[in-house]
CSV table of N, CA and C in Angstrom, one decimal:
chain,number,residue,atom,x,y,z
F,1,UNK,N,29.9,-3.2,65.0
F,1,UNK,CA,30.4,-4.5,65.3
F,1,UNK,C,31.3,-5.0,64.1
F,2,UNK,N,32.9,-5.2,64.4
F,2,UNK,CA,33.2,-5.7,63.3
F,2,UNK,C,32.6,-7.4,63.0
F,3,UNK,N,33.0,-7.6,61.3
F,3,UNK,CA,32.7,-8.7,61.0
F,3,UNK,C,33.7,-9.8,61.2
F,4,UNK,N,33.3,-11.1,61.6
F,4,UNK,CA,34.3,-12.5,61.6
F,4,UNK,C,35.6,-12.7,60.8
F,5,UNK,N,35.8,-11.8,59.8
F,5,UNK,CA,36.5,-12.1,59.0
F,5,UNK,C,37.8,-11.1,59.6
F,6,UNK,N,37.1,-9.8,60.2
F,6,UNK,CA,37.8,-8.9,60.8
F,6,UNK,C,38.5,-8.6,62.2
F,7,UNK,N,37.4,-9.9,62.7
F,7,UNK,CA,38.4,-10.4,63.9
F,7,UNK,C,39.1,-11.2,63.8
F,8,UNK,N,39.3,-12.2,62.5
F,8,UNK,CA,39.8,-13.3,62.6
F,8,UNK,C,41.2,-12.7,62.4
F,9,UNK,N,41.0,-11.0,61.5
F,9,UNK,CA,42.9,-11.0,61.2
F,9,UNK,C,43.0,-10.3,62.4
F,10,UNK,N,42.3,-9.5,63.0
F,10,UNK,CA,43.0,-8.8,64.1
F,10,UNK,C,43.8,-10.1,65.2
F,11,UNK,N,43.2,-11.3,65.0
F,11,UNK,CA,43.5,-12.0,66.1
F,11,UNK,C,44.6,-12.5,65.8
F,12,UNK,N,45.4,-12.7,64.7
F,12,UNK,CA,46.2,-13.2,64.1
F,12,UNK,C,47.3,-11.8,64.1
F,13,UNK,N,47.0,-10.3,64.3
F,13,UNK,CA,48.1,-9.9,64.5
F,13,UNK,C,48.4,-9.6,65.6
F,14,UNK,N,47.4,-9.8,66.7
F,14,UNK,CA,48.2,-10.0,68.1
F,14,UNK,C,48.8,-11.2,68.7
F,15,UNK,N,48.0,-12.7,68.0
F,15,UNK,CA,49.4,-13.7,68.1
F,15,UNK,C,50.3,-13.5,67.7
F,16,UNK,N,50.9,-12.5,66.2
F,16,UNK,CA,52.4,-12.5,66.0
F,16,UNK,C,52.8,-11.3,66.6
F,17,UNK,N,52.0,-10.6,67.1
F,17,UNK,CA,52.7,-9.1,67.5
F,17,UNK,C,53.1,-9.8,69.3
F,18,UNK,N,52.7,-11.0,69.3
F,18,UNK,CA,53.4,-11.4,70.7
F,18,UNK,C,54.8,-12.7,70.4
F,19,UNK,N,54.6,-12.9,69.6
F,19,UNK,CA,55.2,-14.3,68.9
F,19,UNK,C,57.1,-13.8,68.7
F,20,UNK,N,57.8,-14.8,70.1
F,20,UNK,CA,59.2,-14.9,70.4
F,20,UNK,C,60.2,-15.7,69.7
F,21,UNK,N,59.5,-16.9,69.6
F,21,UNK,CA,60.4,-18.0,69.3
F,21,UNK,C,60.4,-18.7,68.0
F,22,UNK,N,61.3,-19.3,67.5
F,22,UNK,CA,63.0,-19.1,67.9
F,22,UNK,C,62.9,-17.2,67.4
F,23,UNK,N,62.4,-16.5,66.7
F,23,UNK,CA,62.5,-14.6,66.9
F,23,UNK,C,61.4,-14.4,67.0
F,24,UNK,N,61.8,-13.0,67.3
F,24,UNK,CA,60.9,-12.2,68.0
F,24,UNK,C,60.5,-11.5,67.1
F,25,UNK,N,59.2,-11.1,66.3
F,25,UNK,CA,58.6,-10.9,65.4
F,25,UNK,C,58.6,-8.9,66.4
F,26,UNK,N,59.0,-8.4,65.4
F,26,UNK,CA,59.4,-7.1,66.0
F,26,UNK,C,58.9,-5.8,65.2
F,27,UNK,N,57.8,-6.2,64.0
F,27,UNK,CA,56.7,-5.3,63.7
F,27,UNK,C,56.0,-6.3,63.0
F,28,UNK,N,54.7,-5.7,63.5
F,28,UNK,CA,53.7,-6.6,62.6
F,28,UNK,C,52.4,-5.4,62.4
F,29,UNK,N,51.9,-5.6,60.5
F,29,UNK,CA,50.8,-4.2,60.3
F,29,UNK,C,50.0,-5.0,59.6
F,30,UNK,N,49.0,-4.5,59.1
F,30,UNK,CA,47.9,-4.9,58.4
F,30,UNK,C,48.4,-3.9,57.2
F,31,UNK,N,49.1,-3.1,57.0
F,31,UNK,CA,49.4,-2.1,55.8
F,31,UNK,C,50.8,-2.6,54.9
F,32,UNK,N,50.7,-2.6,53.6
F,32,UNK,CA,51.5,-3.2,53.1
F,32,UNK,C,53.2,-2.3,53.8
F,33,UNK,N,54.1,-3.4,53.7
F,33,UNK,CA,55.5,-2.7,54.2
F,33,UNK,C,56.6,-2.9,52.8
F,34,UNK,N,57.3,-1.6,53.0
F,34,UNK,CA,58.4,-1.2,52.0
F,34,UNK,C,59.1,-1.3,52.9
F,35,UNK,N,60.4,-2.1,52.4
F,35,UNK,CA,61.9,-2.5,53.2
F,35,UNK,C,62.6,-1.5,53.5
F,36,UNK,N,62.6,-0.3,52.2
F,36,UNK,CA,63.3,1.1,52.4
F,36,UNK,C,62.4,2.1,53.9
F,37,UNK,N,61.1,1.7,54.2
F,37,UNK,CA,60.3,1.9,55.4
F,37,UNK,C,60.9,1.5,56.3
F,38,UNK,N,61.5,0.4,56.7
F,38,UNK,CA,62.0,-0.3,58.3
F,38,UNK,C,63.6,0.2,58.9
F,39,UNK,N,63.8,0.3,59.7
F,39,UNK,CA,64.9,0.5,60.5
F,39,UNK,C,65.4,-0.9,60.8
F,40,UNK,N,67.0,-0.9,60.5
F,40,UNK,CA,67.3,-2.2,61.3
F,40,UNK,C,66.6,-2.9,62.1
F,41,UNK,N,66.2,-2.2,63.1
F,41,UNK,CA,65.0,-2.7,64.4
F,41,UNK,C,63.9,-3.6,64.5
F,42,UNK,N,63.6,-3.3,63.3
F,42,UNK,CA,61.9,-3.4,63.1
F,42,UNK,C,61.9,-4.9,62.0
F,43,UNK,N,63.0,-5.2,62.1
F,43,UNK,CA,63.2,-6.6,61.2
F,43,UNK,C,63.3,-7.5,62.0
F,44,UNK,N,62.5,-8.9,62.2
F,44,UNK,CA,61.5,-9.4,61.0
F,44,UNK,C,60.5,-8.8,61.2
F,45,UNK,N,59.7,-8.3,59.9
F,45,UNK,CA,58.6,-7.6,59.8
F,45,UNK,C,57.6,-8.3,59.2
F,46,UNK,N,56.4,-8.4,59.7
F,46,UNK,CA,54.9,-8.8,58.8
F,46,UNK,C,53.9,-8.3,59.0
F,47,UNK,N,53.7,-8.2,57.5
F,47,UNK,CA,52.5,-7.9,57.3
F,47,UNK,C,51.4,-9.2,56.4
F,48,UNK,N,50.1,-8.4,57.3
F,48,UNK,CA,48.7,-9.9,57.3
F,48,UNK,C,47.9,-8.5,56.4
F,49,UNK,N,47.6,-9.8,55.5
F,49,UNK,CA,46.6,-9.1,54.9
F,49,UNK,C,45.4,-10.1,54.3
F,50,UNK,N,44.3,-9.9,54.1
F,50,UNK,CA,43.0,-10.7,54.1
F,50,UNK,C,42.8,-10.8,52.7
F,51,UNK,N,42.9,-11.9,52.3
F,51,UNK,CA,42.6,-12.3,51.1
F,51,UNK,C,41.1,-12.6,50.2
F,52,UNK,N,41.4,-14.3,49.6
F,52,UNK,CA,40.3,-14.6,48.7
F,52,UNK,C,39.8,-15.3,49.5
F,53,UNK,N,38.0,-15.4,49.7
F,53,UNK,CA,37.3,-16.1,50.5
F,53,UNK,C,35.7,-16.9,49.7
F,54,UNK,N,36.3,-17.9,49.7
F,54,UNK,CA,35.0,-18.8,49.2
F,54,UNK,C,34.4,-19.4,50.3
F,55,UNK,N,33.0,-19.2,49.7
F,55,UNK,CA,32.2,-19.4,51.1
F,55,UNK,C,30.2,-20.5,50.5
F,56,UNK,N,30.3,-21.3,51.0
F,56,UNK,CA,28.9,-22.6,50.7
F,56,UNK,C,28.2,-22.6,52.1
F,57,UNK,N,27.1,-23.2,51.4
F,57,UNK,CA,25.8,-23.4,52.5
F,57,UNK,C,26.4,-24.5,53.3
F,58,UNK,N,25.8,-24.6,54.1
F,58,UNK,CA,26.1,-25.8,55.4
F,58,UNK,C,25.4,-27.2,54.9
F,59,UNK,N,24.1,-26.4,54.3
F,59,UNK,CA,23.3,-28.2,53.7
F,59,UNK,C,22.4,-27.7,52.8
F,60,UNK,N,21.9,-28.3,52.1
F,60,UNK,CA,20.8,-28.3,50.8
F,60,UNK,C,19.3,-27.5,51.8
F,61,UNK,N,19.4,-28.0,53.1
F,61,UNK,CA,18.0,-27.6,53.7
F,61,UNK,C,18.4,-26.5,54.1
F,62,UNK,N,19.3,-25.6,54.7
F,62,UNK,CA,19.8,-24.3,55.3
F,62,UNK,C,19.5,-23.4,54.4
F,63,UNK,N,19.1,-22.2,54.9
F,63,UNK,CA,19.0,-21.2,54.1
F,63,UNK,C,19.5,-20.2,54.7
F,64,UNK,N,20.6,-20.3,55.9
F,64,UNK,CA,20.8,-19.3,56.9
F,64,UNK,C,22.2,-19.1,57.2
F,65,UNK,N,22.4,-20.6,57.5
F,65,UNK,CA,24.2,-21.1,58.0
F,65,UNK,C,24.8,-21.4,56.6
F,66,UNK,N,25.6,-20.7,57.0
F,66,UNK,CA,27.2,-21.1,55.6
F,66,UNK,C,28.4,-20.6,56.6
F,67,UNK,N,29.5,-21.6,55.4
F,67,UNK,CA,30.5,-22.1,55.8
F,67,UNK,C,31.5,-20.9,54.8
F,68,UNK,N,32.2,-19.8,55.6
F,68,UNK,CA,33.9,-19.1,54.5
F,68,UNK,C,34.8,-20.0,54.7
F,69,UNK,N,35.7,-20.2,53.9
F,69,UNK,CA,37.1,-20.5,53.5
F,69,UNK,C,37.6,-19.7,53.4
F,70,UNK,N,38.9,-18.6,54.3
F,70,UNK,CA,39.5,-17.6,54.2
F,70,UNK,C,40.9,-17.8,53.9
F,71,UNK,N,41.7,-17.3,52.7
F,71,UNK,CA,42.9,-17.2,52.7
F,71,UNK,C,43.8,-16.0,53.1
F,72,UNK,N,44.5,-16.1,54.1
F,72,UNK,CA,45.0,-14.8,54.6
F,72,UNK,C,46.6,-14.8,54.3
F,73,UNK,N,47.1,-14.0,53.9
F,73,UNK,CA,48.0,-14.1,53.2
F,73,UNK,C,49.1,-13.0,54.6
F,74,UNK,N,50.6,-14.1,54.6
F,74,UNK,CA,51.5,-13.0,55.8
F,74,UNK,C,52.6,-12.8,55.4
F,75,UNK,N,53.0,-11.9,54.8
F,75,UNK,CA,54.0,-11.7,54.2
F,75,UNK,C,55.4,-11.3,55.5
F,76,UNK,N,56.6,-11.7,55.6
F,76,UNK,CA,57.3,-11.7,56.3
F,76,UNK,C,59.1,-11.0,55.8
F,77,UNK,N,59.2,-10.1,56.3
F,77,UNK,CA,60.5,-9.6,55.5
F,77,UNK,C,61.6,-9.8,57.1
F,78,UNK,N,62.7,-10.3,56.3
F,78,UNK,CA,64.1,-10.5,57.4
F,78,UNK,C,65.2,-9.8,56.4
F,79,UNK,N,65.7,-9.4,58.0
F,79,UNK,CA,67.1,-9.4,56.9
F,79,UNK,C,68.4,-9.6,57.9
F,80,UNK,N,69.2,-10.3,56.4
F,80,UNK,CA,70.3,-11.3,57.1
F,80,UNK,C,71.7,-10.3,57.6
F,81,UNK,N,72.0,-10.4,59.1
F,81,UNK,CA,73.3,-10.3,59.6
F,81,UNK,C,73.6,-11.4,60.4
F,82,UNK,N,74.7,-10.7,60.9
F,82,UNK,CA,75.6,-11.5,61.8
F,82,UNK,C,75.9,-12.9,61.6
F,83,UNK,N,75.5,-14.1,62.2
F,83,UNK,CA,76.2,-15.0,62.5
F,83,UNK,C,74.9,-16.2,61.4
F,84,UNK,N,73.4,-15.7,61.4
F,84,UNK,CA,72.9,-16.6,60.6
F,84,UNK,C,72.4,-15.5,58.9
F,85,UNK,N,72.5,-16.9,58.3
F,85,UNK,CA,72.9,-16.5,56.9
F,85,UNK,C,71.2,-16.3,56.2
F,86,UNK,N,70.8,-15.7,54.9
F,86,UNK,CA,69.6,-15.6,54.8
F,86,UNK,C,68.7,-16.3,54.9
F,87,UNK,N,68.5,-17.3,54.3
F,87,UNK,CA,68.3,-19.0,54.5
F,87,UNK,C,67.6,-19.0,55.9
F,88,UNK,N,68.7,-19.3,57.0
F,88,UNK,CA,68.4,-19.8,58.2
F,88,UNK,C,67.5,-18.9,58.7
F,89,UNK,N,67.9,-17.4,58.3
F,89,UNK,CA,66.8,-16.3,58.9
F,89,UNK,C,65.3,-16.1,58.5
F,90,UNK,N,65.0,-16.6,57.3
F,90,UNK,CA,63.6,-17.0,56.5
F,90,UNK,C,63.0,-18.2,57.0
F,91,UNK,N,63.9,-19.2,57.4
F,91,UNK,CA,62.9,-20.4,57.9
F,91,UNK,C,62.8,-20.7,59.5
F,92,UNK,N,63.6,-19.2,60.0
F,92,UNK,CA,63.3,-19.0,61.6
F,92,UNK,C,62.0,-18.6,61.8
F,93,UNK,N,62.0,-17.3,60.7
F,93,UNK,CA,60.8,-16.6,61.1
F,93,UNK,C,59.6,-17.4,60.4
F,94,UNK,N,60.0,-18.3,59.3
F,94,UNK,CA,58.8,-19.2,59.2
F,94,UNK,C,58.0,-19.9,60.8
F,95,UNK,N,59.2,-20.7,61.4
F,95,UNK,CA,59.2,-21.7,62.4
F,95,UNK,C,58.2,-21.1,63.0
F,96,UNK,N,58.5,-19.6,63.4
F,96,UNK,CA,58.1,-18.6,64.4
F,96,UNK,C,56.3,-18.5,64.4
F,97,UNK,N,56.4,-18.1,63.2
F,97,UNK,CA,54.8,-17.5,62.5
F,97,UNK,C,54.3,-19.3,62.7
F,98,UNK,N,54.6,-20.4,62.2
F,98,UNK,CA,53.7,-21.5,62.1
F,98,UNK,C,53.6,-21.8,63.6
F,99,UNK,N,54.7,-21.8,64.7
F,99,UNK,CA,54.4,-22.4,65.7
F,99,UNK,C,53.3,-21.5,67.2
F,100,UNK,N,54.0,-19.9,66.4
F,100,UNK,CA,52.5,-19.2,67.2
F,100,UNK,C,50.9,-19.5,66.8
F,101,UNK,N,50.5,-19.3,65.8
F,101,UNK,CA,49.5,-19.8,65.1
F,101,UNK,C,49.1,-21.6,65.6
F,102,UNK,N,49.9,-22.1,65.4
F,102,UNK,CA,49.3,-23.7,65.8
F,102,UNK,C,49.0,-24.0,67.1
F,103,UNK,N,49.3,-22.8,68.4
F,103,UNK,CA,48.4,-22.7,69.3
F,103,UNK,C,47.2,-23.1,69.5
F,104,UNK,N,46.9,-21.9,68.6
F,104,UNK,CA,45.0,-22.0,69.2
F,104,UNK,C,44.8,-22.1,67.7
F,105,UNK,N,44.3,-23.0,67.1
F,105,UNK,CA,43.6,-23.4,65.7
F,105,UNK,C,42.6,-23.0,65.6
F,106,UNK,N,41.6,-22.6,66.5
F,106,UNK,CA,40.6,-21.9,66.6
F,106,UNK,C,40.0,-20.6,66.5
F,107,UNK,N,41.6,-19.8,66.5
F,107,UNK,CA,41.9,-18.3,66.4
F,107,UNK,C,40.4,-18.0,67.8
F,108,UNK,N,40.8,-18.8,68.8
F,108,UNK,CA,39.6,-17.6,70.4
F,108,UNK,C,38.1,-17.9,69.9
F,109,UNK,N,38.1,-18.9,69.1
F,109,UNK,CA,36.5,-19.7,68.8
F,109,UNK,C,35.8,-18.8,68.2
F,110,UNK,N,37.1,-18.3,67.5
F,110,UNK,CA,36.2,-17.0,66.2
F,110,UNK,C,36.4,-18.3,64.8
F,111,UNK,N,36.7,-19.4,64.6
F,111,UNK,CA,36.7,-20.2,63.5
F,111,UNK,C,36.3,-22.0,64.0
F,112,UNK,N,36.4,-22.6,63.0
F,112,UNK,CA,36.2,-23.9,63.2
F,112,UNK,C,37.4,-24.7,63.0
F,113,UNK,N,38.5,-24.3,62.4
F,113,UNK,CA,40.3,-24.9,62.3
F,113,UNK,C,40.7,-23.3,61.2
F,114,UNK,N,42.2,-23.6,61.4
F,114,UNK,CA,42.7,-23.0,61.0
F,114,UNK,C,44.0,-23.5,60.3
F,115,UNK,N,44.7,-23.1,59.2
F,115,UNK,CA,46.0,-23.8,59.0
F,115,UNK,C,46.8,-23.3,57.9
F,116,UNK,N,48.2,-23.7,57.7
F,116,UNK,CA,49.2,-22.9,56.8
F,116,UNK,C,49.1,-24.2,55.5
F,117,UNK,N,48.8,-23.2,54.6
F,117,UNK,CA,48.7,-24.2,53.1
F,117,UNK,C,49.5,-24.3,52.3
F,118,UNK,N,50.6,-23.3,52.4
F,118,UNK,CA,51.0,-22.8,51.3
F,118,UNK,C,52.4,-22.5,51.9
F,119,UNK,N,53.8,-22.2,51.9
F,119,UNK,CA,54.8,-21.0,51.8
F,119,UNK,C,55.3,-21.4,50.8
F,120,UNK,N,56.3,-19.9,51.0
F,120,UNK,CA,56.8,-19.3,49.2
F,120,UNK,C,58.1,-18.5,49.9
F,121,UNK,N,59.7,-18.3,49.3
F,121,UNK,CA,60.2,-17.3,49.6
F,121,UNK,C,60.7,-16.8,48.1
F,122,UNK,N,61.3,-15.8,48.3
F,122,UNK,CA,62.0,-15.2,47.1
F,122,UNK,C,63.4,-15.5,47.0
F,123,UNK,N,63.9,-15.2,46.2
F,123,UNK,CA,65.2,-16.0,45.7
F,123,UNK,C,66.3,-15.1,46.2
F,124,UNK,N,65.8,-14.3,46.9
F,124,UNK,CA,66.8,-13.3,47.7
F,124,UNK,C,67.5,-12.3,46.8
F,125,UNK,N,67.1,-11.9,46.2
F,125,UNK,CA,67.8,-11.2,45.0
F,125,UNK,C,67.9,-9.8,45.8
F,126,UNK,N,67.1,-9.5,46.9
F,126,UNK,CA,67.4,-7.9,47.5
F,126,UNK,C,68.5,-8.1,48.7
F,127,UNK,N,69.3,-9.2,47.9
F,127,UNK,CA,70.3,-9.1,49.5
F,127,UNK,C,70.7,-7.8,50.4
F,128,UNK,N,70.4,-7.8,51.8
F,128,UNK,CA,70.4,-8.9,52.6
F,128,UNK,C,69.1,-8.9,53.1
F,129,UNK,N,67.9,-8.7,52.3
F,129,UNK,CA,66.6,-8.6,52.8
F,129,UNK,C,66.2,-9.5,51.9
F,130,UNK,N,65.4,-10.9,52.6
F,130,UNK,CA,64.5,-11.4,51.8
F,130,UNK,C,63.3,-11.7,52.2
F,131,UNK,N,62.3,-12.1,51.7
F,131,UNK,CA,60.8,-12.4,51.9
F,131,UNK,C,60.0,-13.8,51.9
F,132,UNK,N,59.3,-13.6,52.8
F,132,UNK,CA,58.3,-14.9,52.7
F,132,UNK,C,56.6,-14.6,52.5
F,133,UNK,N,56.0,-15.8,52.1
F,133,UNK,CA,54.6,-15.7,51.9
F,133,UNK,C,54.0,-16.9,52.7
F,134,UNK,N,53.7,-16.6,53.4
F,134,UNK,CA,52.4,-17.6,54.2
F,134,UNK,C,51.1,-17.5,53.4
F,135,UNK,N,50.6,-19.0,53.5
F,135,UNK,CA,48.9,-18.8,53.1
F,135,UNK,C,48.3,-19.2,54.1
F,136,UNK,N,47.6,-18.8,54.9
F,136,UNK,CA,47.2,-19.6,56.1
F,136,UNK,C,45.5,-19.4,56.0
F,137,UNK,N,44.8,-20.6,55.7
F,137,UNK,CA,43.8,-20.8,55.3
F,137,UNK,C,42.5,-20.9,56.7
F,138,UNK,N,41.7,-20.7,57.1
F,138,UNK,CA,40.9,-20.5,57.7
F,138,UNK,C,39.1,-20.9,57.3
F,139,UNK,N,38.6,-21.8,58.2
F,139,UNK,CA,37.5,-21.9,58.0
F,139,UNK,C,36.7,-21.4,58.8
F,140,UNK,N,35.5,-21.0,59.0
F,140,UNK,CA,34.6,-20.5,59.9
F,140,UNK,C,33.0,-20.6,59.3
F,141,UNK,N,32.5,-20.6,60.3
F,141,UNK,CA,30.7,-20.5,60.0
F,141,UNK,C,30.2,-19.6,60.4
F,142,UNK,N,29.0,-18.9,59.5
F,142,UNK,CA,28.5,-17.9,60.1
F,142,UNK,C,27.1,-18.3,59.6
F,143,UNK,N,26.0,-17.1,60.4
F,143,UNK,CA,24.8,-17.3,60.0
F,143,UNK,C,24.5,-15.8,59.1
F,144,UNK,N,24.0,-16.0,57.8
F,144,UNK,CA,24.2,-15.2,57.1
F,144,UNK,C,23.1,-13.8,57.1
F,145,UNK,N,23.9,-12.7,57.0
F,145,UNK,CA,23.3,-11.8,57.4
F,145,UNK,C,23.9,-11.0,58.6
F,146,UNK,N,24.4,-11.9,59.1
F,146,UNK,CA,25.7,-11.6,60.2
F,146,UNK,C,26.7,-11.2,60.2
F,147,UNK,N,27.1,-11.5,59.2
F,147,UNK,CA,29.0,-11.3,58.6
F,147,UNK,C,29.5,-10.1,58.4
């Protein structure tokens, strides 16, 4: 049985590995990706990877229920042709990734909310490929022993 933590990314890479709009997210891995790796095709690419997770009791009287805080980190590579410039191509596939995710906040009632904390891009210096960082933070409860 996998653990909560490990459904929670798998569920997150079949929302983006389905996620159209405004693009069509056209690889998505759990394994880190090299740019010199992708084929024109396969751009925009992400990869989810599972981060730092702090995790507290539910109450002073529990000795059973606790609460994780998950940061899952989605790193997003585009690269800029034709008609939109790099810019517009980085804050498409942001739009993309935040507005599949804000779906179901619940990631399928594997968590208690879910949400984007953080982005970050790079300063484009690998023209015409550049990068983004999602933090997309996640809470959930488990009963311990379970996880």
């Amino acid at each position: 049985m996998a653990s909560t933590r490990e459904n929670i990314a798998k569920d997150i890479v079949a929302v983006l590995e389905s996620a159209t709009d405004p693009v069509a997210i056209r690889f998505v891995s759990r394994q880190p990706i090299a740019s010199v790796d992708l084929s024109d095709h396969q751009y925009p690419a992400v990869f989810v990877r599972t981060g730092q997770e702090d995790r507290s009791d539910e109450s002073m009287n529990s000795s059973t229920s606790r609460f994780g805080r998950i940061d899952y980190t989605i790193t997003g590579l585009i690269k800029a042709e034709g008609e939109h410039n790099m810019d517009t191509e980085r804050n498409r596939l942001i739009e993309t990734i935040e507005e599949a995710l804000e779906v179901d906040r619940k990631r399928n009632t594997l968590c208690m909310n879910s949400t984007i904390t953080n982005v970050t891009t790079d300063l484009g210096d690998q023209f015409p490929i550049a990068r983004i960082d999602i933090n997309y933070q996640v809470l959930y409860k488990y009963t311990r022993g379970t996880v």
